[in-house]
Coordinates of C-alpha atoms in Angstrom, one line a residue:
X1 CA 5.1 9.4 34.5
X2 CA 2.3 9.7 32.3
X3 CA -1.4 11.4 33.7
X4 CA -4.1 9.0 34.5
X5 CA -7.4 9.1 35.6
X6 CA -6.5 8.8 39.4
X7 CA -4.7 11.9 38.9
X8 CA -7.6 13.9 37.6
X9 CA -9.9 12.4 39.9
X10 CA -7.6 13.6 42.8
X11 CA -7.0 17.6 41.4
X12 CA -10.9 17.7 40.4
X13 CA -11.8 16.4 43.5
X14 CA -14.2 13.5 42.3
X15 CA -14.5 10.0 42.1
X16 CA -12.9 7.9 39.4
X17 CA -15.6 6.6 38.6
X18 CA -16.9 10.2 37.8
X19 CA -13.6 10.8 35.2
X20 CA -14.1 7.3 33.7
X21 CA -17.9 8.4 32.8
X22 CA -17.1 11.9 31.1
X23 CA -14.3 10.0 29.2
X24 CA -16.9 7.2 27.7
X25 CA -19.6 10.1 27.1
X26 CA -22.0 8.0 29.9
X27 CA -25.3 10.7 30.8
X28 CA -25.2 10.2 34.4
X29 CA -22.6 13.5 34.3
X30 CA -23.8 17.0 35.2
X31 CA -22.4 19.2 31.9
X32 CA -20.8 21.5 34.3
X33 CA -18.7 18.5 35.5
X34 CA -17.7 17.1 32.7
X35 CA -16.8 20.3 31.1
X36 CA -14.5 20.9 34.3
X37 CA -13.1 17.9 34.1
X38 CA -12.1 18.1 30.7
X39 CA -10.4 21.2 30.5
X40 CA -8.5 19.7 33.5
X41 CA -7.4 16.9 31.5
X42 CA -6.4 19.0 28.7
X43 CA -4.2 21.3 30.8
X44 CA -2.6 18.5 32.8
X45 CA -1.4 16.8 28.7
X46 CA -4.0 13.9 29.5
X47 CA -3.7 11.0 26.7
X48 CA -6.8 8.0 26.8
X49 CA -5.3 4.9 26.3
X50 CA -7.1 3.9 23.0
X51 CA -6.8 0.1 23.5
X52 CA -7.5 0.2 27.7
X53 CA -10.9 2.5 26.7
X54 CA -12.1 0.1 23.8
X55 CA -11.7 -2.9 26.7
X56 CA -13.9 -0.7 29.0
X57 CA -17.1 0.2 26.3
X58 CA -16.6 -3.5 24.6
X59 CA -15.9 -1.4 21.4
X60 CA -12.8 -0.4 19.7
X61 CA -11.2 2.6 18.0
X62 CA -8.8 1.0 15.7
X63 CA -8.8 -0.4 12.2
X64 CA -6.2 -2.7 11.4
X65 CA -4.0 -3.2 8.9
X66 CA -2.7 -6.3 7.7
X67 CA 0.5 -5.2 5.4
X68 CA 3.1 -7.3 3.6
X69 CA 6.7 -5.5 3.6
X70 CA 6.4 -3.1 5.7
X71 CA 9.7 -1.9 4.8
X72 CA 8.4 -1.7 1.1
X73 CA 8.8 2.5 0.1
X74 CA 5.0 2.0 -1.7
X75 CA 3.7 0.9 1.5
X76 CA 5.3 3.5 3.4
X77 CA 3.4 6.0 1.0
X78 CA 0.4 4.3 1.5
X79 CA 0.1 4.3 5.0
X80 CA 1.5 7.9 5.4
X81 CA -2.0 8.6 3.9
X82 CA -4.0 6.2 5.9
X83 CA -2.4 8.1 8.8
X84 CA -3.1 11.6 7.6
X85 CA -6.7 10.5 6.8
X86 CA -7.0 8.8 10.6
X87 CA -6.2 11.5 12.6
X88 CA -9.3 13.5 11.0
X89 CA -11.6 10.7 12.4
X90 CA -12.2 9.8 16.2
X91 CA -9.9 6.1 14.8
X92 CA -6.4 5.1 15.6
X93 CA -4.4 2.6 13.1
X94 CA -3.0 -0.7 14.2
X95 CA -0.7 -2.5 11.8
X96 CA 0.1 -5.8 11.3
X97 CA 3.2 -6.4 9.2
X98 CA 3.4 -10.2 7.7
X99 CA 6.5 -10.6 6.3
X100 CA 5.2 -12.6 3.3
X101 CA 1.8 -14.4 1.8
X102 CA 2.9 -17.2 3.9
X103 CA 2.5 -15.0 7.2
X104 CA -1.2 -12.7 5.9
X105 CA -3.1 -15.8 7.1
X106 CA -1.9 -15.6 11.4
X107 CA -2.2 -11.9 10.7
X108 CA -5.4 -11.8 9.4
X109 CA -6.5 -14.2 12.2
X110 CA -5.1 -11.6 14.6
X111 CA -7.0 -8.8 13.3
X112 CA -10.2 -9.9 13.3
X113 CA -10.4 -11.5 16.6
X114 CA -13.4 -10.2 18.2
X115 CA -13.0 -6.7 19.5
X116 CA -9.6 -5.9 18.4
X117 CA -10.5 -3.3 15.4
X118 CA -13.7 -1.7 14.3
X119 CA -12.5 -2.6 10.7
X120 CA -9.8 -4.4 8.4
X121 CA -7.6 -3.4 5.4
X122 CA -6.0 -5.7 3.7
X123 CA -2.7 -5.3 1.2
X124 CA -1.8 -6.9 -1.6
X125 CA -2.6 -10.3 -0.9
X126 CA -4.8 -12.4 -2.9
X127 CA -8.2 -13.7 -1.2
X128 CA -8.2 -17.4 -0.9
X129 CA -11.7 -19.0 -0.8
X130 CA -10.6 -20.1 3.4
X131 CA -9.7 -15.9 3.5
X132 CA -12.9 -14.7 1.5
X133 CA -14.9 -17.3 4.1
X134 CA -14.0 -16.3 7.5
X135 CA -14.3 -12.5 6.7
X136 CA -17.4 -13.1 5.7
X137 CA -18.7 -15.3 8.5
X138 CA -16.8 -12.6 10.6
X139 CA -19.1 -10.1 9.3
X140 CA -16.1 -7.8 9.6
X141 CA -15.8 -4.3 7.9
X142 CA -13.2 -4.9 5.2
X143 CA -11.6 -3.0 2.3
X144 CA -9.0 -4.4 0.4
X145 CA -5.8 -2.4 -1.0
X146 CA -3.8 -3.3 -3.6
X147 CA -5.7 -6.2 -4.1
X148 CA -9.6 -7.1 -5.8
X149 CA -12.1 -9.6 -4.7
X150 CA -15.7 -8.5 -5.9
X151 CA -17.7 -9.1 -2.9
X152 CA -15.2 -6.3 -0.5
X153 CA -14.7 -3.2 -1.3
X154 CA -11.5 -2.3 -2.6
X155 CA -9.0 0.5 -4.0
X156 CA -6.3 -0.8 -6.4
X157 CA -4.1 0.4 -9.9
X158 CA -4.8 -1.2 -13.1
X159 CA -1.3 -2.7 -13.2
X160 CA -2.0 -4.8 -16.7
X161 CA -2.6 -1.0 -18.0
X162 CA 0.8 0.2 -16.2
X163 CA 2.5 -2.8 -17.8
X164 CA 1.4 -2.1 -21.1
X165 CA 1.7 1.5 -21.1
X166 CA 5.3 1.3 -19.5
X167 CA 5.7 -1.2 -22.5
X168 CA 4.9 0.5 -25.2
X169 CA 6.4 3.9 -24.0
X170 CA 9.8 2.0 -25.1
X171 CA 8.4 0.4 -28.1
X172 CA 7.7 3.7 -29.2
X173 CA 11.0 4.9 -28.7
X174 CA 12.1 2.3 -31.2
X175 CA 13.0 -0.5 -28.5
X176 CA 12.3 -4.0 -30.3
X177 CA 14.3 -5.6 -27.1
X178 CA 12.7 -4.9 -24.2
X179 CA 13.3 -7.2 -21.0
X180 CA 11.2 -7.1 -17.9
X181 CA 12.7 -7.3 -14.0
X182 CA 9.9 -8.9 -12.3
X183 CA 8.5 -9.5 -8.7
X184 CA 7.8 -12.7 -7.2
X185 CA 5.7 -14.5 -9.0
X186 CA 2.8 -14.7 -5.5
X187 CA 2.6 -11.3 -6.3
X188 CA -0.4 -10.1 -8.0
X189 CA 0.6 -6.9 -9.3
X190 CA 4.0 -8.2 -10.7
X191 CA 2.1 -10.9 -12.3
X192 CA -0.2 -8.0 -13.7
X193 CA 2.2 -5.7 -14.9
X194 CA 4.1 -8.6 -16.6
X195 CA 0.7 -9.5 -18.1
X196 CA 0.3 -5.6 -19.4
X197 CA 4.2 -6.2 -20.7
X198 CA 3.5 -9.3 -22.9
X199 CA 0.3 -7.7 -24.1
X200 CA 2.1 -4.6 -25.6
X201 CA 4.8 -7.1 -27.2
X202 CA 2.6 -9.0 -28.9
X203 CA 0.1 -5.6 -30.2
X204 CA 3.7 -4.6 -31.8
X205 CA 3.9 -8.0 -33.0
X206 CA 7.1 -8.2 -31.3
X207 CA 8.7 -11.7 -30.1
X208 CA 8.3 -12.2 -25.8
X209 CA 11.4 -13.5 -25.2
X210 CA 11.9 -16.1 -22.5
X211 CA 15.7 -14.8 -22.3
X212 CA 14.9 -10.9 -21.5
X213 CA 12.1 -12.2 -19.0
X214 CA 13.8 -12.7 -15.1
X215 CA 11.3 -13.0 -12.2
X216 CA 12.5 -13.1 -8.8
X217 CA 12.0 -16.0 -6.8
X218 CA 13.0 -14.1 -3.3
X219 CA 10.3 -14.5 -1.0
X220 CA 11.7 -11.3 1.3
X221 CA 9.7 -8.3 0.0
X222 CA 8.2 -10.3 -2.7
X223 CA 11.7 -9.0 -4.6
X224 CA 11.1 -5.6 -4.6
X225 CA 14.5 -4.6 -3.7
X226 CA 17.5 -2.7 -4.6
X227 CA 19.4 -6.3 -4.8
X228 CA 16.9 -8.1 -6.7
X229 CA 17.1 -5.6 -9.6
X230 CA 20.7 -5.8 -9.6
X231 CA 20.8 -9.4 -10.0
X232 CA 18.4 -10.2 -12.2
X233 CA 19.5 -7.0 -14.6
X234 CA 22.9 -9.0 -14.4
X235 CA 21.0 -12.3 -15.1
X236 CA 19.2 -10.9 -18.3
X237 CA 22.7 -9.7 -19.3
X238 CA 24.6 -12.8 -19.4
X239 CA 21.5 -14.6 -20.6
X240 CA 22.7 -14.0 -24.5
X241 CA 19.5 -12.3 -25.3
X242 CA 20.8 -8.7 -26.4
X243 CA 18.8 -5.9 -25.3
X244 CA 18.0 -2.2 -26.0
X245 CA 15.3 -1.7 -22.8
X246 CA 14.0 -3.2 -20.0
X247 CA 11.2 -2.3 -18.2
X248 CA 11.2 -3.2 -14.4
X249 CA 8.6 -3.7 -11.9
X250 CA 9.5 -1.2 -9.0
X251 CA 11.6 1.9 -8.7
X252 CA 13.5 0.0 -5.8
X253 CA 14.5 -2.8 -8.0
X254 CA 15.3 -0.1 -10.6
X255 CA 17.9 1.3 -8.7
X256 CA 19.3 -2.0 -8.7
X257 CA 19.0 -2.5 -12.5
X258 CA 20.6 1.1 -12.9
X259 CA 23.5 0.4 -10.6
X260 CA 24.4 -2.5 -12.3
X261 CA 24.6 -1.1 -15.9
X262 CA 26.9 1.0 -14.4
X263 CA 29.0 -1.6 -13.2
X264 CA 28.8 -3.7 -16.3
X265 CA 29.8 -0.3 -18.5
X266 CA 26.0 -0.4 -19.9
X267 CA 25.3 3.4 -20.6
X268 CA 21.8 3.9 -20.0
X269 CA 19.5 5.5 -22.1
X270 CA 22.3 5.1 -25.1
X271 CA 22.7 1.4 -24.8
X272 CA 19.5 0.3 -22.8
X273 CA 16.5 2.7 -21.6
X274 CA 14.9 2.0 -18.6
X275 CA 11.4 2.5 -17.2
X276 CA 10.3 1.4 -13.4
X277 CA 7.3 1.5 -11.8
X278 CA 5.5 3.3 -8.6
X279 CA 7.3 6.8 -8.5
X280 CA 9.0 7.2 -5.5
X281 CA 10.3 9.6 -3.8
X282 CA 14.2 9.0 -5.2
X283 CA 12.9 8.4 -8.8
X284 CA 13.0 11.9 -9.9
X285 CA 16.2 12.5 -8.5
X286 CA 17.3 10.0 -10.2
X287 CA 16.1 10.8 -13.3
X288 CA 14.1 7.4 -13.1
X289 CA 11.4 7.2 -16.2
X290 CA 8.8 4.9 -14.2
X291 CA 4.6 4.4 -14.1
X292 CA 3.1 6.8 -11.4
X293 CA 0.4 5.2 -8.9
X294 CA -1.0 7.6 -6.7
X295 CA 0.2 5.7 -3.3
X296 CA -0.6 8.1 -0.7
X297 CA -4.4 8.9 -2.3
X298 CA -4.8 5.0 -2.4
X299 CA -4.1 5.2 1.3
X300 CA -6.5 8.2 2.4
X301 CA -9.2 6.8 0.1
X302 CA -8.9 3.2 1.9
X303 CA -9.7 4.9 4.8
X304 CA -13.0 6.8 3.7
X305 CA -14.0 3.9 2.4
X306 CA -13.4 2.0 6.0
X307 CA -15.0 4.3 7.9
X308 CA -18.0 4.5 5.7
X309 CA -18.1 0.4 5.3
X310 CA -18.3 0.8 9.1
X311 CA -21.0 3.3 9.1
X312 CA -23.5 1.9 6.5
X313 CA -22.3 -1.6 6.2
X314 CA -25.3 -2.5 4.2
X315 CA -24.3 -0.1 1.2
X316 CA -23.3 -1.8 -1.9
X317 CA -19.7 -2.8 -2.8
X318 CA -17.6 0.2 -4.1
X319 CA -14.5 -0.7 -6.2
X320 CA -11.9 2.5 -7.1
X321 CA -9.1 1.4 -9.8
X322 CA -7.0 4.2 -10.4
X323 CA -5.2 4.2 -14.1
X324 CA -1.0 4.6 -13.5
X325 CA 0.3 7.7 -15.3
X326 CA 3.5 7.5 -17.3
X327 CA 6.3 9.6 -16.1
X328 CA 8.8 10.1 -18.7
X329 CA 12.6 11.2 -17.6
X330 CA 16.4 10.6 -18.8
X331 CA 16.7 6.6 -18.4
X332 CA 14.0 6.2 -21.2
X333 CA 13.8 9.6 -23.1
X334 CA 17.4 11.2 -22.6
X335 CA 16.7 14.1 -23.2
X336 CA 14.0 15.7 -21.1
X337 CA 16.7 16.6 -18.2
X338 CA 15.2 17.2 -15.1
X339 CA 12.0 17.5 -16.3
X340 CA 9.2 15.1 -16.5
X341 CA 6.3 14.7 -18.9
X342 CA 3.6 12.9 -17.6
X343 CA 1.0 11.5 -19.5
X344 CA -1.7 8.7 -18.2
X345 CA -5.7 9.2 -17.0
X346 CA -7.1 9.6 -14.0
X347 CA -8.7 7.7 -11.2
X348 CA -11.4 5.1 -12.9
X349 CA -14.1 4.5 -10.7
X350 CA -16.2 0.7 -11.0

C-alpha cells in the first residue's frame, strides 16, 4: 500500500491538517515541524499525488500535451526530451494522444479545461481559426511543436528546406528520376517537405512527375509507417514512371520503401538511391541516408519555452525553426560505409 498523509500524521504525531500545510508550503507551520515532517516523509518513500495536490491549492503542476501518433518514433524522441527537461522543474507531463486531426479538437478541449494543466503544447496540428480562438479566449499558456501559428509561440524544422535539401542531395548525385513517398496529405510537414521536393525539381529544371509522386491517404499515423512506404514504393513501381531515386518522407516509411526494393529485386543505391527523413534511431543501422531534425532538443526546448510562457506571459512571441541537417549513408551515396557525413546549419532562431 502506498504512504499517505494519515500515515505521517500518525508516526509524527500531528494532525493531518498539520502534514497537509507543510506539503502546500502554508506559513502557519513552525520550521522545526515542517522540517521533521519532511524528512519523515522522505524516509517512509512518501510520493504527493500531483493531481489530488493541484485539486487542494486550485492550481496545477502539469502541462499537457496534446500529441497525434503517439506510437510515431519522432514523437517518442520528442517527448523523451520533454520528460528529461520536466523532471528539472517542480512540473509533471500529462499527455493526450489523439489518434488523428480529426481527434486534436476533444483533446484540446480536454486540456484546457480550467484547472487541469498550468500550460498546453500542441503537435503537429494545424491551428484552425475555432482552435486559434478558444486558446486565446482561454488565455491559456501555449506553445506549439511541430507546427506555426504567429500569435503562439512555437518550435518547429524548416521542412520546405529538408525537402529541398534531401532533393537536391540526389540530384546531385546525378538522379534526374527522383520519386517522393509522402505523408497524408492533413499533414503539414509532408505537405512541406513535398513542397521543398518540387522546389528543387524545378531549380534543376527537371520535370515533377505526377507518376513518381504517391501520397498516402491512410489516416492511421498520418502514413508514417513501415506499411505505407512499402506500398506506395510498390505503387510508384508499377506506375510506369521509371526511376533512379526516391526521396521519402519518414525513416519508418523508409524501411518500408527499402524492404520492398528488396522484394521486387530493386538493388538500392545501384538501381535506386534512397533518402528519408527524421534520423531515427534504426536509420544508421540501417545504413538509411535521411534529413536529421533534432527531435529530442525540439522537445526540451518546448518545455523552456512553456515554463517561461507561464512565468512572464506578457513577453513577446518567440518562434525557434531549426534548419534539418543532411545525413549522407549507403542507400544514397554507396560508398561511405558505416560512416555518415553530415552536412546542414544549425538551429535558426525568428
Amino acid at each position: 500500500m502506498p504512504i499517505t498523509i494519515y500515515d505521517i500524521a500518525s508516526e509524527a504525531g500531528v494532525s493531518i491538517a498539520t502534514v497537509s500545510r507543510v506539503f502546500n508550503n502554508h506559513p502557519r507551520v513552525s520550521d522545526t515541524t515542517r522540517a521533521r515532517i519532511l524528512e519523515l516523509a522522505d524516509s517512509m518513500g512518501y510520493m504527493p499525488h500531483v493531481s489530488a495536490r493541484s485539486l487542494a491549492q486550485q492550481t496545477t503542476n502539469l502541462i499537457s500535451a496534446v500529441i497525434p501518433m503517439l506510437s510515431n518514433y519522432f514523437f517518442m524522441e520528442v517527448i523523451r526530451g520533454l520528460q528529461d527537461r520536466l523532471a528539472e522543474s517542480e512540473y509533471d507531463l500529462l499527455v493526450y494522444s489523439a489518434h488523428g486531426i480529426e481527434d486534436v479538437d476533444a483533446q484540446l478541449e480536454r486540456a484546457l479545461q480550467r484547472g487541469r494543466s498550468a500550460g498546453v503544447m500542441v503537435f503537429s496540428t494545424p491551428l484552425l481559426p475555432e482552435h486559434t480562438k478558444r486558446l486565446k479566449q482561454r488565455n491559456h499558456p501555449v506553445v506549439l511543436v511541430d507546427s506555426f501559428h504567429p500569435e503562439f509561440d512555437s518550435v518547429s524544422v524548416d521542412n520546405l528546406l529538408g525537402g529541398r535539401v534531401a532533393t537536391e542531395h540526389l540530384i546531385g548525385l546525378g538522379c534526374t528520376r527522383i520519386g517522393l513517398i509522402a505523408g497524408n496529405a492533413q499533414s503539414v510537414p509532408a505537405r512541406d517537405r513535398r513542397t521543398g521536393y518540387e522546389a528543387a525539381l524545378q531549380r534543376a529544371n527537371l520535370p515533377i512527375d505526377p507518376r513518381l509522386v504517391a501520397v498516402s491517404d491512410d489516416a492511421d499515423e498520418h502514413g508514417y509507417n513501415e506499411r505505407e512506404g512499402y506500398a506506395l514504393v510498390e505503387r510508384l513501381l508499377k506506375s510506369g514512371g521509371a526511376m533512379d531515386a526516391v526521396f521519402v518522407a519518414s525513416d519508418i516509411q523508409a524501411l518500408g520503401v527499402l524492404r520492398a526494393l528488396h522484394d521486387h529485386n530493386v538493388r538500392c543505391p545501384e538501381d535506386i538511391k534512397v533518402v528519408g527523413f527524421d534520423d531515427i534511431k534504426i536509420s544508421e543501422y540501417v545504413g538509411l541516408s535521411t534529413m536529421r531534425q533534432p527531435m529530442y532538443e525540439m522537445g526540451r526546448l518546448a518545455v523552456e519555452k512553456i515554463l517561461h510562457r507561464i512565468g512572464q506571459p506578457e513577453h513577446p512571441t518567440s518562434h525557434t525553426l531549426f534548419a534539418p541537417k543532411l545525413v549522407s549513408r549507403d542507400t544514397s551515396a554507396g560508398n561511405v560505409g558505416t560512416a555518415s557525413r553530415v552536412n546542414g546549419a544549425e538551429a535558426k532562431y525568428t
